[in-house]
CSV table of C-alpha atoms in Angstrom, one decimal:
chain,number,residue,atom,x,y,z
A,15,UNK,CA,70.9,30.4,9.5
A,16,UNK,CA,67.7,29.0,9.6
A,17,UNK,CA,64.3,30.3,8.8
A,18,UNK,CA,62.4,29.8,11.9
A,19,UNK,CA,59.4,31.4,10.4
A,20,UNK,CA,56.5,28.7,9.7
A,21,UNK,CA,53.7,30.4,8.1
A,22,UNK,CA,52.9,27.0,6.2
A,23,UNK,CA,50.6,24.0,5.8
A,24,UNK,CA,52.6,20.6,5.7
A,25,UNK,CA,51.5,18.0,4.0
A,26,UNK,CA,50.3,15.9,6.5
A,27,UNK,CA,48.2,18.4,8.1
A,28,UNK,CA,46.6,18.9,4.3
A,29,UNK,CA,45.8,15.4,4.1
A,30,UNK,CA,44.4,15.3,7.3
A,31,UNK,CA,42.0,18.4,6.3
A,32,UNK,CA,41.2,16.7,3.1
A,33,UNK,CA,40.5,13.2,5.0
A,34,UNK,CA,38.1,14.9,7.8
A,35,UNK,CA,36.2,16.7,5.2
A,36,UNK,CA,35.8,13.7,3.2
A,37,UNK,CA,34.5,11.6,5.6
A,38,UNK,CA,31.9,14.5,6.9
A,39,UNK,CA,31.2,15.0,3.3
A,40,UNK,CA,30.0,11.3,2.8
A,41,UNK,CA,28.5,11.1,6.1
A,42,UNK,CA,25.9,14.0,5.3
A,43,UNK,CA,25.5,12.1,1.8
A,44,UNK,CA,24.1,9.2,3.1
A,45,UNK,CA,22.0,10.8,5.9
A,46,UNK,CA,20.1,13.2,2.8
A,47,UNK,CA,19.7,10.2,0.5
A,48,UNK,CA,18.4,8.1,3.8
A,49,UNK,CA,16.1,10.6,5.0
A,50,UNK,CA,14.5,11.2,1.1
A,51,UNK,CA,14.2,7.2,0.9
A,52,UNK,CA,12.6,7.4,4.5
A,53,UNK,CA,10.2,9.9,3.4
A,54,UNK,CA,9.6,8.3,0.4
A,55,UNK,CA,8.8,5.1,2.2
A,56,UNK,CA,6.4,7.0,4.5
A,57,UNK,CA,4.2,8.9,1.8
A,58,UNK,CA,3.4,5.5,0.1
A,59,UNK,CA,3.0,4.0,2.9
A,60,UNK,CA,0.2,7.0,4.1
A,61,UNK,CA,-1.2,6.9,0.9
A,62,UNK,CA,-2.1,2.9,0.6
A,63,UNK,CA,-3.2,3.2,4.2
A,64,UNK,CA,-5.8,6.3,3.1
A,65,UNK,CA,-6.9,4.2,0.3
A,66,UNK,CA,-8.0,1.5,2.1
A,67,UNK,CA,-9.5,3.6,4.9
A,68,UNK,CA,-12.0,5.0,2.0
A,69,UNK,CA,-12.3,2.0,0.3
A,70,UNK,CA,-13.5,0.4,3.7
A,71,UNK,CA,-15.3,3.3,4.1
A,72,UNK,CA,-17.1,3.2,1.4
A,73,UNK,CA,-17.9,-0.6,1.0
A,74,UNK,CA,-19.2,-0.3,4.3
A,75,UNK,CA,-21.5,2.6,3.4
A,76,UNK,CA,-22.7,0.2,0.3
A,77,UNK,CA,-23.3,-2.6,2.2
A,78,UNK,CA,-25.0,-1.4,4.7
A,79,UNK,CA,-28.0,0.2,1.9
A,80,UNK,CA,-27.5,-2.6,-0.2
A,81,UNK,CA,-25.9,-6.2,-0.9
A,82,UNK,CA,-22.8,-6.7,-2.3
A,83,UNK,CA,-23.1,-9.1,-4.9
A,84,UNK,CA,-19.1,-9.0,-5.6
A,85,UNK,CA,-15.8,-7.8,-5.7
A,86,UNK,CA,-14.0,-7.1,-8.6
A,87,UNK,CA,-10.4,-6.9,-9.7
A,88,UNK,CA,-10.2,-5.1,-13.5
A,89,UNK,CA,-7.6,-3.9,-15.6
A,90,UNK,CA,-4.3,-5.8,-14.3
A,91,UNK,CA,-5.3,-5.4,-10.9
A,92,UNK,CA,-5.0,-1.6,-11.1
A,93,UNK,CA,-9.0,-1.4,-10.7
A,94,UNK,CA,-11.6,-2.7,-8.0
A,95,UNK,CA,-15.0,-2.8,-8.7
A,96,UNK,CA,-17.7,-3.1,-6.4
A,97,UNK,CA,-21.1,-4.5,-8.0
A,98,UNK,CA,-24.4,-4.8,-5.8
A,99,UNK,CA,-27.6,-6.8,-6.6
A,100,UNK,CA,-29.8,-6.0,-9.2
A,101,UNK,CA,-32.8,-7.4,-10.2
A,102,UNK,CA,-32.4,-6.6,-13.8
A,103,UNK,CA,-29.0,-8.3,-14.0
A,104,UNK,CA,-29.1,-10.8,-11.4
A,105,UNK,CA,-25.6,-12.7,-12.6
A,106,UNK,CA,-23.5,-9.7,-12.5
A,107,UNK,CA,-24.8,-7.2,-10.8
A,108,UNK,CA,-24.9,-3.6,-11.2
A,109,UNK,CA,-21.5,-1.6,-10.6
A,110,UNK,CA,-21.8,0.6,-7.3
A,111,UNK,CA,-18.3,1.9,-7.2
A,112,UNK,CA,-15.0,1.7,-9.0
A,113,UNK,CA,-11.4,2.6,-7.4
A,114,UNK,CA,-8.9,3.4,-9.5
A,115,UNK,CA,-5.4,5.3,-8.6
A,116,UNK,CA,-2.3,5.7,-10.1
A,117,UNK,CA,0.6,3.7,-9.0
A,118,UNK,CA,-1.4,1.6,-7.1
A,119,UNK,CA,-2.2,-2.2,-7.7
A,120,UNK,CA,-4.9,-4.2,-6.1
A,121,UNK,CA,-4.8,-8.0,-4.8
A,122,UNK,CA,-7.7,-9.9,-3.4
A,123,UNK,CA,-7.1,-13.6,-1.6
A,124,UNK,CA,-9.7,-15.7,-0.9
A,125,UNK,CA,-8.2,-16.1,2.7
A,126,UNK,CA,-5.8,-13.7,5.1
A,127,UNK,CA,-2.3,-13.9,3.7
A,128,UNK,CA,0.6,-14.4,5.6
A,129,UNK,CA,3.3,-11.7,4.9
A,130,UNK,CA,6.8,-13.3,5.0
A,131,UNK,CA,10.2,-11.0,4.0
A,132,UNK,CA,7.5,-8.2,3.2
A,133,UNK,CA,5.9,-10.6,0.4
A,134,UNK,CA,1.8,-11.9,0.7
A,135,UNK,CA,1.5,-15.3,0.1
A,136,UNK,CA,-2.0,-16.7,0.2
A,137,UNK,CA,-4.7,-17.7,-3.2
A,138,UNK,CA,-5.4,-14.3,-4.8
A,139,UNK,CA,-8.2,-14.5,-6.7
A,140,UNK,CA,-9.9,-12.2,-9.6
A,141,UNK,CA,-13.6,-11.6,-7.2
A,142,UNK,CA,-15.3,-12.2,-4.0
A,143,UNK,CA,-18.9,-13.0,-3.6
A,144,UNK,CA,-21.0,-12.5,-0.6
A,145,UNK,CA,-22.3,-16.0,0.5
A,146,UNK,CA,-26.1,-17.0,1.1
A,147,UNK,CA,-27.3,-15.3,4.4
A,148,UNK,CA,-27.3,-17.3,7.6
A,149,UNK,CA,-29.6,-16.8,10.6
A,150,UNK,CA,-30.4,-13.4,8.9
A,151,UNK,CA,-27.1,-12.2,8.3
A,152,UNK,CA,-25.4,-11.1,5.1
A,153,UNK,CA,-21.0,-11.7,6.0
A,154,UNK,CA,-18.8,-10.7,3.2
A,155,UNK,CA,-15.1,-11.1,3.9
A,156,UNK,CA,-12.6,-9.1,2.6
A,157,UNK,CA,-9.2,-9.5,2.4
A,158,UNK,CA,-7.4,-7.0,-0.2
A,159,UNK,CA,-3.2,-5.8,-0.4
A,160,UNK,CA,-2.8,-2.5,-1.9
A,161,UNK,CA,0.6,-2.2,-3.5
A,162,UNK,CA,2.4,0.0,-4.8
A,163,UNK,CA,6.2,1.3,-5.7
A,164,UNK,CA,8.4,4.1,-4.4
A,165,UNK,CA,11.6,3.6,-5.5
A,166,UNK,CA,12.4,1.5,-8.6
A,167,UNK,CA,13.2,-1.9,-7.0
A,168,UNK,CA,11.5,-0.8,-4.0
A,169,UNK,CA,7.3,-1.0,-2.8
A,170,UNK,CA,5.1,-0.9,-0.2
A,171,UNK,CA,1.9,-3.1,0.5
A,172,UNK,CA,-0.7,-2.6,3.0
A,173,UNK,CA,-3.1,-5.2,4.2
A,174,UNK,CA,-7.1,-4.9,4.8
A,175,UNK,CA,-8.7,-7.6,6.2
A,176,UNK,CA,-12.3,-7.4,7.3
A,177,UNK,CA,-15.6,-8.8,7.3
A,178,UNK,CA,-18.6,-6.9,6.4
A,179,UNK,CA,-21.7,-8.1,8.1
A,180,UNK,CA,-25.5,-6.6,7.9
A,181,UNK,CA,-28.7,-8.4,9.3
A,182,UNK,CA,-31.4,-8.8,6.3
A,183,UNK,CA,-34.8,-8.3,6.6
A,184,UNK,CA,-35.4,-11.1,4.9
């Protein structure tokens, strides 16, 4: 006689379990790792875009009390300096204010660059200089990528491009 009792898990229905919680298992893997690259992405991408709002900020404030002679890159790039005029050194200026954060690098191009496949392309160069004033104006433009890394193969740039202007009272 048969044992019509079946108190049991086949084997099908065991790989079927195993299978389902597999896939769920891998599922929710990627999502976590997504979401922490997401946020990741999104902290450094708030934290260039701060930088330059006080770096703005303050070359604003400068320029508006006084004339920037120049803008600086130092130290690799991981530096900005911001020099005025000064009548005791007249060639370089005396230093106003210095950025400097960790993690982040600084790129100045002479003109706006053109981002293509999340890479600036354009002639960086090492300073800027404001030019001789015209019809009593003093225009100094800017055009500055902050970069900076999140994930090890993976960074973030943001893009400031503006022109400071003042009237002299020349």
């Amino acid at each position: 006689m048969k044992n019509l009792d079946q108190r049991g898990v086949t084997l099908v229905e065991l790989l079927a379990a195993i299978v389902i919680v597999g896939f769920l298992t891998i599922l929710i893997w990627r999502i976590f790792f997504q979401t922490i690259d997401y946020n990741s992405y999104a902290v450094t991408e708030q934290t260039l875009q701060q930088e330059a709002n006080v770096i703005l900020a303050s070359m604003q404030s400068i320029h508006t009390q006084d004339t920037i002679q120049h803008i600086k890159l130092s130290n690799s790039g991981k530096q900005l300096d911001i020099y005025v005029k000064d009548t005791a050194n007249p060639t370089d200026g005396k230093l106003a204010q210095s950025f400097t954060r960790s993690g982040i690098t600084y790129q100045l191009y002479s003109t706006k660059p053109t981002l293509s496949n999340n890479i600036y392309s354009g002639t960086t160069v090492s300073s800027i200089s404001s030019g001789t004033p015209q019809n009593n104006r003093i225009t100094l433009p800017v055009n500055l990528v902050l970069s900076s890394s999140y994930k090890e193969g993976k960074s973030n740039s943001f893009l400031l491009s503006t022109t400071l202007s003042r009237l002299t009272t020349d």
